[in-house]
C-alpha cells in the first residue's frame, strides 16, 4: 500500500533512520529474514495507485526517486545474500 511506503519515506527523511538500522530493528523485533533482493524489487516496482490524502504535499516523483536510491543501497547485500 502506498501509505506504507510514504510512512517509511517520512520516517527515514524526518527521523534520520537508515535502511540497515530499520532492517535490523525489524529482524530483532519480529525475527524475520528480510530478503534484500525482494525488498529492492519492491522498492523499484512501487505501486502508488492508492496515494492517500496527506496533511503536507508530497511529490510522487520524489518518493519514487528516494526508493530507487534505497534499492541501489541494497545491491551489495543482494550480491552476497546466501
PDB file of N, CA and C in Angstrom:
ATOM      1  N   UNK A   1       0.829  -1.173   0.000  1.00  0.00           N
ATOM      2  CA  UNK A   1       0.000   0.000   0.000  1.00  0.00           C
ATOM      3  C   UNK A   1       0.876   1.239   0.000  1.00  0.00           C
ATOM      4  N   UNK A   2       0.422   2.232  -0.675  1.00  0.00           N
ATOM      5  CA  UNK A   2       1.174   3.479  -0.790  1.00  0.00           C
ATOM      6  C   UNK A   2       1.511   4.075   0.563  1.00  0.00           C
ATOM      7  N   UNK A   3       0.565   4.007   1.480  1.00  0.00           N
ATOM      8  CA  UNK A   3       0.812   4.661   2.772  1.00  0.00           C
ATOM      9  C   UNK A   3       1.971   4.017   3.528  1.00  0.00           C
ATOM     10  N   UNK A   4       2.200   2.728   3.314  1.00  0.00           N
ATOM     11  CA  UNK A   4       3.336   2.079   3.968  1.00  0.00           C
ATOM     12  C   UNK A   4       4.653   2.641   3.447  1.00  0.00           C
ATOM     13  N   UNK A   5       4.722   2.847   2.138  1.00  0.00           N
ATOM     14  CA  UNK A   5       5.927   3.437   1.555  1.00  0.00           C
ATOM     15  C   UNK A   5       6.089   4.887   1.990  1.00  0.00           C
ATOM     16  N   UNK A   6       4.995   5.612   2.064  1.00  0.00           N
ATOM     17  CA  UNK A   6       5.059   7.010   2.498  1.00  0.00           C
ATOM     18  C   UNK A   6       5.489   7.073   3.958  1.00  0.00           C
ATOM     19  N   UNK A   7       4.969   6.170   4.789  1.00  0.00           N
ATOM     20  CA  UNK A   7       5.395   6.113   6.190  1.00  0.00           C
ATOM     21  C   UNK A   7       6.901   5.878   6.281  1.00  0.00           C
ATOM     22  N   UNK A   8       7.386   4.930   5.512  1.00  0.00           N
ATOM     23  CA  UNK A   8       8.814   4.627   5.522  1.00  0.00           C
ATOM     24  C   UNK A   8       9.619   5.818   5.019  1.00  0.00           C
ATOM     25  N   UNK A   9       9.156   6.450   3.960  1.00  0.00           N
ATOM     26  CA  UNK A   9       9.825   7.640   3.422  1.00  0.00           C
ATOM     27  C   UNK A   9       9.907   8.723   4.485  1.00  0.00           C
ATOM     28  N   UNK A  10       8.800   9.020   5.140  1.00  0.00           N
ATOM     29  CA  UNK A  10       8.786  10.079   6.143  1.00  0.00           C
ATOM     30  C   UNK A  10       9.622   9.705   7.364  1.00  0.00           C
ATOM     31  N   UNK A  11       9.579   8.463   7.768  1.00  0.00           N
ATOM     32  CA  UNK A  11      10.386   8.007   8.894  1.00  0.00           C
ATOM     33  C   UNK A  11      11.869   8.199   8.606  1.00  0.00           C
ATOM     34  N   UNK A  12      12.261   7.866   7.402  1.00  0.00           N
ATOM     35  CA  UNK A  12      13.677   7.957   7.063  1.00  0.00           C
ATOM     36  C   UNK A  12      14.120   9.386   6.774  1.00  0.00           C
ATOM     37  N   UNK A  13      13.238  10.223   6.275  1.00  0.00           N
ATOM     38  CA  UNK A  13      13.648  11.582   5.929  1.00  0.00           C
ATOM     39  C   UNK A  13      13.461  12.572   7.072  1.00  0.00           C
ATOM     40  N   UNK A  14      12.547  12.296   7.995  1.00  0.00           N
ATOM     41  CA  UNK A  14      12.332  13.235   9.091  1.00  0.00           C
ATOM     42  C   UNK A  14      12.966  12.782  10.398  1.00  0.00           C
ATOM     43  N   UNK A  15      13.190  11.494  10.545  1.00  0.00           N
ATOM     44  CA  UNK A  15      13.765  10.961  11.784  1.00  0.00           C
ATOM     45  C   UNK A  15      15.185  10.441  11.607  1.00  0.00           C
ATOM     46  N   UNK A  16      15.704  10.543  10.406  1.00  0.00           N
ATOM     47  CA  UNK A  16      17.095  10.183  10.095  1.00  0.00           C
ATOM     48  C   UNK A  16      17.435   8.722  10.379  1.00  0.00           C
ATOM     49  N   UNK A  17      16.468   7.831  10.238  1.00  0.00           N
ATOM     50  CA  UNK A  17      16.767   6.404  10.304  1.00  0.00           C
ATOM     51  C   UNK A  17      17.430   5.984   8.997  1.00  0.00           C
ATOM     52  N   UNK A  18      18.319   5.028   9.081  1.00  0.00           N
ATOM     53  CA  UNK A  18      18.936   4.456   7.889  1.00  0.00           C
ATOM     54  C   UNK A  18      18.267   3.117   7.615  1.00  0.00           C
ATOM     55  N   UNK A  19      18.293   2.691   6.359  1.00  0.00           N
ATOM     56  CA  UNK A  19      17.626   1.456   5.965  1.00  0.00           C
ATOM     57  C   UNK A  19      18.157   0.258   6.742  1.00  0.00           C
ATOM     58  N   UNK A  20      19.471   0.142   6.849  1.00  0.00           N
ATOM     59  CA  UNK A  20      20.052  -1.005   7.568  1.00  0.00           C
ATOM     60  C   UNK A  20      19.590  -1.052   9.021  1.00  0.00           C
ATOM     61  N   UNK A  21      19.496   0.113   9.632  1.00  0.00           N
ATOM     62  CA  UNK A  21      19.040   0.176  11.009  1.00  0.00           C
ATOM     63  C   UNK A  21      17.599  -0.327  11.130  1.00  0.00           C
ATOM     64  N   UNK A  22      16.740   0.086  10.218  1.00  0.00           N
ATOM     65  CA  UNK A  22      15.349  -0.357  10.252  1.00  0.00           C
ATOM     66  C   UNK A  22      15.225  -1.849   9.964  1.00  0.00           C
ATOM     67  N   UNK A  23      16.042  -2.351   9.054  1.00  0.00           N
ATOM     68  CA  UNK A  23      16.034  -3.792   8.768  1.00  0.00           C
ATOM     69  C   UNK A  23      16.451  -4.566  10.013  1.00  0.00           C
ATOM     70  N   UNK A  24      17.495  -4.104  10.679  1.00  0.00           N
ATOM     71  CA  UNK A  24      17.952  -4.778  11.903  1.00  0.00           C
ATOM     72  C   UNK A  24      16.894  -4.723  13.002  1.00  0.00           C
ATOM     73  N   UNK A  25      16.247  -3.582  13.148  1.00  0.00           N
ATOM     74  CA  UNK A  25      15.185  -3.460  14.155  1.00  0.00           C
ATOM     75  C   UNK A  25      14.026  -4.413  13.858  1.00  0.00           C
ATOM     76  N   UNK A  26      13.620  -4.495  12.596  1.00  0.00           N
ATOM     77  CA  UNK A  26      12.529  -5.405  12.216  1.00  0.00           C
ATOM     78  C   UNK A  26      12.932  -6.857  12.432  1.00  0.00           C
ATOM     79  N   UNK A  27      14.169  -7.189  12.079  1.00  0.00           N
ATOM     80  CA  UNK A  27      14.660  -8.557  12.262  1.00  0.00           C
ATOM     81  C   UNK A  27      14.656  -8.928  13.743  1.00  0.00           C
ATOM     82  N   UNK A  28      15.105  -8.009  14.594  1.00  0.00           N
ATOM     83  CA  UNK A  28      15.148  -8.283  16.036  1.00  0.00           C
ATOM     84  C   UNK A  28      13.764  -8.367  16.649  1.00  0.00           C
ATOM     85  N   UNK A  29      12.879  -7.492  16.234  1.00  0.00           N
ATOM     86  CA  UNK A  29      11.541  -7.454  16.836  1.00  0.00           C
ATOM     87  C   UNK A  29      10.661  -8.610  16.370  1.00  0.00           C
ATOM     88  N   UNK A  30      10.705  -8.907  15.062  1.00  0.00           N
ATOM     89  CA  UNK A  30       9.780  -9.883  14.502  1.00  0.00           C
ATOM     90  C   UNK A  30      10.430 -11.206  14.138  1.00  0.00           C
ATOM     91  N   UNK A  31      11.751 -11.300  14.303  1.00  0.00           N
ATOM     92  CA  UNK A  31      12.505 -12.499  13.938  1.00  0.00           C
ATOM     93  C   UNK A  31      12.239 -12.892  12.480  1.00  0.00           C
ATOM     94  N   UNK A  32      12.293 -11.893  11.590  1.00  0.00           N
ATOM     95  CA  UNK A  32      12.073 -12.083  10.162  1.00  0.00           C
ATOM     96  C   UNK A  32      13.389 -12.007   9.424  1.00  0.00           C
ATOM     97  N   UNK A  33      13.505 -12.824   8.402  1.00  0.00           N
ATOM     98  CA  UNK A  33      14.585 -12.639   7.440  1.00  0.00           C
ATOM     99  C   UNK A  33      14.039 -11.723   6.355  1.00  0.00           C
ATOM    100  N   UNK A  34      14.728 -10.650   6.099  1.00  0.00           N
ATOM    101  CA  UNK A  34      14.311  -9.723   5.055  1.00  0.00           C
ATOM    102  C   UNK A  34      15.235  -9.933   3.864  1.00  0.00           C
ATOM    103  N   UNK A  35      14.683 -10.462   2.800  1.00  0.00           N
ATOM    104  CA  UNK A  35      15.453 -10.758   1.604  1.00  0.00           C
ATOM    105  C   UNK A  35      15.775  -9.455   0.875  1.00  0.00           C
ATOM    106  N   UNK A  36      17.055  -9.100   0.757  1.00  0.00           N
ATOM    107  CA  UNK A  36      17.402  -7.827   0.120  1.00  0.00           C
ATOM    108  C   UNK A  36      16.990  -7.745  -1.351  1.00  0.00           C
ATOM    109  N   UNK A  37      17.015  -8.858  -2.066  1.00  0.00           N
ATOM    110  CA  UNK A  37      16.598  -8.842  -3.467  1.00  0.00           C
ATOM    111  C   UNK A  37      15.106  -8.537  -3.584  1.00  0.00           C
ATOM    112  N   UNK A  38      14.314  -9.188  -2.764  1.00  0.00           N
ATOM    113  CA  UNK A  38      12.870  -8.958  -2.794  1.00  0.00           C
ATOM    114  C   UNK A  38      12.543  -7.531  -2.353  1.00  0.00           C
ATOM    115  N   UNK A  39      13.230  -7.035  -1.331  1.00  0.00           N
ATOM    116  CA  UNK A  39      12.997  -5.677  -0.858  1.00  0.00           C
ATOM    117  C   UNK A  39      13.356  -4.661  -1.947  1.00  0.00           C
ATOM    118  N   UNK A  40      14.500  -4.846  -2.580  1.00  0.00           N
ATOM    119  CA  UNK A  40      14.909  -3.945  -3.666  1.00  0.00           C
ATOM    120  C   UNK A  40      13.892  -3.979  -4.801  1.00  0.00           C
ATOM    121  N   UNK A  41      13.399  -5.163  -5.120  1.00  0.00           N
ATOM    122  CA  UNK A  41      12.388  -5.294  -6.173  1.00  0.00           C
ATOM    123  C   UNK A  41      11.120  -4.507  -5.814  1.00  0.00           C
ATOM    124  N   UNK A  42      10.680  -4.605  -4.563  1.00  0.00           N
ATOM    125  CA  UNK A  42       9.502  -3.845  -4.124  1.00  0.00           C
ATOM    126  C   UNK A  42       9.750  -2.344  -4.244  1.00  0.00           C
ATOM    127  N   UNK A  43      10.953  -1.926  -3.890  1.00  0.00           N
ATOM    128  CA  UNK A  43      11.283  -0.504  -3.977  1.00  0.00           C
ATOM    129  C   UNK A  43      11.289  -0.011  -5.425  1.00  0.00           C
ATOM    130  N   UNK A  44      11.714  -0.862  -6.338  1.00  0.00           N
ATOM    131  CA  UNK A  44      11.788  -0.456  -7.744  1.00  0.00           C
ATOM    132  C   UNK A  44      10.438  -0.523  -8.457  1.00  0.00           C
ATOM    133  N   UNK A  45       9.534  -1.335  -7.953  1.00  0.00           N
ATOM    134  CA  UNK A  45       8.223  -1.501  -8.578  1.00  0.00           C
ATOM    135  C   UNK A  45       7.107  -0.965  -7.678  1.00  0.00           C
ATOM    136  N   UNK A  46       7.287   0.245  -7.196  1.00  0.00           N
ATOM    137  CA  UNK A  46       6.301   0.846  -6.297  1.00  0.00           C
ATOM    138  C   UNK A  46       4.933   0.946  -6.967  1.00  0.00           C
ATOM    139  N   UNK A  47       3.929   0.540  -6.233  1.00  0.00           N
ATOM    140  CA  UNK A  47       2.558   0.739  -6.683  1.00  0.00           C
ATOM    141  C   UNK A  47       1.970   1.840  -5.804  1.00  0.00           C
ATOM    142  N   UNK A  48       1.894   3.027  -6.351  1.00  0.00           N
ATOM    143  CA  UNK A  48       1.399   4.170  -5.593  1.00  0.00           C
ATOM    144  C   UNK A  48       0.010   4.602  -6.065  1.00  0.00           C
ATOM    145  N   UNK A  49      -0.765   3.651  -6.561  1.00  0.00           N
ATOM    146  CA  UNK A  49      -2.081   3.977  -7.106  1.00  0.00           C
ATOM    147  C   UNK A  49      -3.076   4.379  -6.022  1.00  0.00           C
ATOM    148  N   UNK A  50      -2.840   3.962  -4.798  1.00  0.00           N
ATOM    149  CA  UNK A  50      -3.770   4.305  -3.709  1.00  0.00           C
ATOM    150  C   UNK A  50      -3.180   5.398  -2.814  1.00  0.00           C
ATOM    151  N   UNK A  51      -2.585   6.404  -3.453  1.00  0.00           N
ATOM    152  CA  UNK A  51      -1.945   7.527  -2.760  1.00  0.00           C
ATOM    153  C   UNK A  51      -2.934   8.163  -1.780  1.00  0.00           C
ATOM    154  N   UNK A  52      -2.570   8.254  -0.499  1.00  0.00           N
ATOM    155  CA  UNK A  52      -3.500   8.806   0.490  1.00  0.00           C
ATOM    156  C   UNK A  52      -3.523  10.336   0.480  1.00  0.00           C
ATOM    157  N   UNK A  53      -4.523  10.883   1.124  1.00  0.00           N
ATOM    158  CA  UNK A  53      -4.554  12.322   1.348  1.00  0.00           C
ATOM    159  C   UNK A  53      -3.545  12.622   2.450  1.00  0.00           C
ATOM    160  N   UNK A  54      -2.741  13.650   2.239  1.00  0.00           N
ATOM    161  CA  UNK A  54      -1.692  13.994   3.198  1.00  0.00           C
ATOM    162  C   UNK A  54      -1.908  15.407   3.720  1.00  0.00           C
ATOM    163  N   UNK A  55      -1.451  15.643   4.942  1.00  0.00           N
ATOM    164  CA  UNK A  55      -1.559  16.981   5.512  1.00  0.00           C
ATOM    165  C   UNK A  55      -0.615  17.959   4.827  1.00  0.00           C
ATOM    166  N   UNK A  56       0.558  17.448   4.431  1.00  0.00           N
ATOM    167  CA  UNK A  56       1.532  18.258   3.712  1.00  0.00           C
ATOM    168  C   UNK A  56       1.729  17.635   2.334  1.00  0.00           C
ATOM    169  N   UNK A  57       1.846  18.456   1.313  1.00  0.00           N
ATOM    170  CA  UNK A  57       2.029  17.901  -0.033  1.00  0.00           C
ATOM    171  C   UNK A  57       3.334  17.127  -0.150  1.00  0.00           C
ATOM    172  N   UNK A  58       3.285  16.076  -0.922  1.00  0.00           N
ATOM    173  CA  UNK A  58       4.461  15.240  -1.165  1.00  0.00           C
ATOM    174  C   UNK A  58       4.417  14.809  -2.622  1.00  0.00           C
ATOM    175  N   UNK A  59       5.522  15.011  -3.306  1.00  0.00           N
ATOM    176  CA  UNK A  59       5.600  14.719  -4.730  1.00  0.00           C
ATOM    177  C   UNK A  59       5.873  13.238  -4.961  1.00  0.00           C
ATOM    178  N   UNK A  60       5.053  12.608  -5.769  1.00  0.00           N
ATOM    179  CA  UNK A  60       5.210  11.181  -6.055  1.00  0.00           C
ATOM    180  C   UNK A  60       6.565  10.877  -6.680  1.00  0.00           C
ATOM    181  N   UNK A  61       7.034  11.728  -7.564  1.00  0.00           N
ATOM    182  CA  UNK A  61       8.329  11.506  -8.212  1.00  0.00           C
ATOM    183  C   UNK A  61       9.469  11.519  -7.191  1.00  0.00           C
ATOM    184  N   UNK A  62       9.362  12.361  -6.186  1.00  0.00           N
ATOM    185  CA  UNK A  62      10.372  12.419  -5.126  1.00  0.00           C
ATOM    186  C   UNK A  62      10.405  11.103  -4.358  1.00  0.00           C
ATOM    187  N   UNK A  63       9.244  10.570  -4.064  1.00  0.00           N
ATOM    188  CA  UNK A  63       9.160   9.294  -3.336  1.00  0.00           C
ATOM    189  C   UNK A  63       9.750   8.173  -4.188  1.00  0.00           C
ATOM    190  N   UNK A  64       9.408   8.134  -5.467  1.00  0.00           N
ATOM    191  CA  UNK A  64       9.952   7.099  -6.358  1.00  0.00           C
ATOM    192  C   UNK A  64      11.476   7.180  -6.439  1.00  0.00           C
ATOM    193  N   UNK A  65      12.012   8.375  -6.580  1.00  0.00           N
ATOM    194  CA  UNK A  65      13.460   8.560  -6.655  1.00  0.00           C
ATOM    195  C   UNK A  65      14.132   8.107  -5.363  1.00  0.00           C
ATOM    196  N   UNK A  66      13.522   8.415  -4.239  1.00  0.00           N
ATOM    197  CA  UNK A  66      14.042   8.008  -2.937  1.00  0.00           C
ATOM    198  C   UNK A  66      14.158   6.485  -2.855  1.00  0.00           C
ATOM    199  N   UNK A  67      13.098   5.774  -3.264  1.00  0.00           N
ATOM    200  CA  UNK A  67      13.116   4.316  -3.162  1.00  0.00           C
ATOM    201  C   UNK A  67      14.028   3.672  -4.210  1.00  0.00           C
ATOM    202  N   UNK A  68      14.201   4.305  -5.339  1.00  0.00           N
ATOM    203  CA  UNK A  68      15.180   3.803  -6.313  1.00  0.00           C
ATOM    204  C   UNK A  68      16.585   3.870  -5.717  1.00  0.00           C
ATOM    205  N   UNK A  69      16.870   4.946  -5.006  1.00  0.00           N
ATOM    206  CA  UNK A  69      18.177   5.074  -4.347  1.00  0.00           C
ATOM    207  C   UNK A  69      18.337   4.022  -3.253  1.00  0.00           C
ATOM    208  N   UNK A  70      17.270   3.741  -2.512  1.00  0.00           N
ATOM    209  CA  UNK A  70      17.339   2.695  -1.479  1.00  0.00           C
ATOM    210  C   UNK A  70      17.600   1.327  -2.098  1.00  0.00           C
ATOM    211  N   UNK A  71      16.973   1.063  -3.223  1.00  0.00           N
ATOM    212  CA  UNK A  71      17.196  -0.216  -3.903  1.00  0.00           C
ATOM    213  C   UNK A  71      18.668  -0.359  -4.279  1.00  0.00           C
ATOM    214  N   UNK A  72      19.276   0.717  -4.737  1.00  0.00           N
ATOM    215  CA  UNK A  72      20.703   0.671  -5.085  1.00  0.00           C
ATOM    216  C   UNK A  72      21.571   0.435  -3.861  1.00  0.00           C
ATOM    217  N   UNK A  73      21.160   0.961  -2.709  1.00  0.00           N
ATOM    218  CA  UNK A  73      21.898   0.718  -1.464  1.00  0.00           C
ATOM    219  C   UNK A  73      21.923  -0.768  -1.110  1.00  0.00           C
ATOM    220  N   UNK A  74      20.920  -1.502  -1.536  1.00  0.00           N
ATOM    221  CA  UNK A  74      20.821  -2.931  -1.217  1.00  0.00           C
ATOM    222  C   UNK A  74      21.665  -3.803  -2.138  1.00  0.00           C
ATOM    223  N   UNK A  75      22.220  -3.230  -3.183  1.00  0.00           N
ATOM    224  CA  UNK A  75      22.960  -4.021  -4.170  1.00  0.00           C
ATOM    225  C   UNK A  75      24.050  -4.898  -3.558  1.00  0.00           C
ATOM    226  N   UNK A  76      24.898  -4.390  -2.655  1.00  0.00           N
ATOM    227  CA  UNK A  76      25.923  -5.278  -2.079  1.00  0.00           C
ATOM    228  C   UNK A  76      25.319  -6.467  -1.315  1.00  0.00           C
ATOM    229  N   UNK A  77      24.187  -6.236  -0.655  1.00  0.00           N
ATOM    230  CA  UNK A  77      23.524  -7.322   0.078  1.00  0.00           C
ATOM    231  C   UNK A  77      22.910  -8.339  -0.868  1.00  0.00           C
ATOM    232  N   UNK A  78      22.389  -7.876  -1.969  1.00  0.00           N
ATOM    233  CA  UNK A  78      21.793  -8.774  -2.958  1.00  0.00           C
ATOM    234  C   UNK A  78      22.858  -9.707  -3.521  1.00  0.00           C
ATOM    235  N   UNK A  79      24.019  -9.153  -3.758  1.00  0.00           N
ATOM    236  CA  UNK A  79      25.093  -9.949  -4.365  1.00  0.00           C
ATOM    237  C   UNK A  79      25.752 -10.911  -3.390  1.00  0.00           C
ATOM    238  N   UNK A  80      25.598 -10.666  -2.076  1.00  0.00           N
ATOM    239  CA  UNK A  80      26.248 -11.539  -1.097  1.00  0.00           C
ATOM    240  C   UNK A  80      25.292 -12.348  -0.254  1.00  0.00           C
ATOM    241  N   UNK A  81      23.972 -12.109  -0.367  1.00  0.00           N
ATOM    242  CA  UNK A  81      22.992 -12.814   0.463  1.00  0.00           C
ATOM    243  C   UNK A  81      23.005 -14.304   0.117  1.00  0.00           C
ATOM    244  N   UNK A  82      23.039 -15.111   1.142  1.00  0.00           N
ATOM    245  CA  UNK A  82      23.071 -16.564   0.929  1.00  0.00           C
ATOM    246  C   UNK A  82      21.682 -17.148   1.022  1.00  0.00           C
TER     247      UNK A  82
END
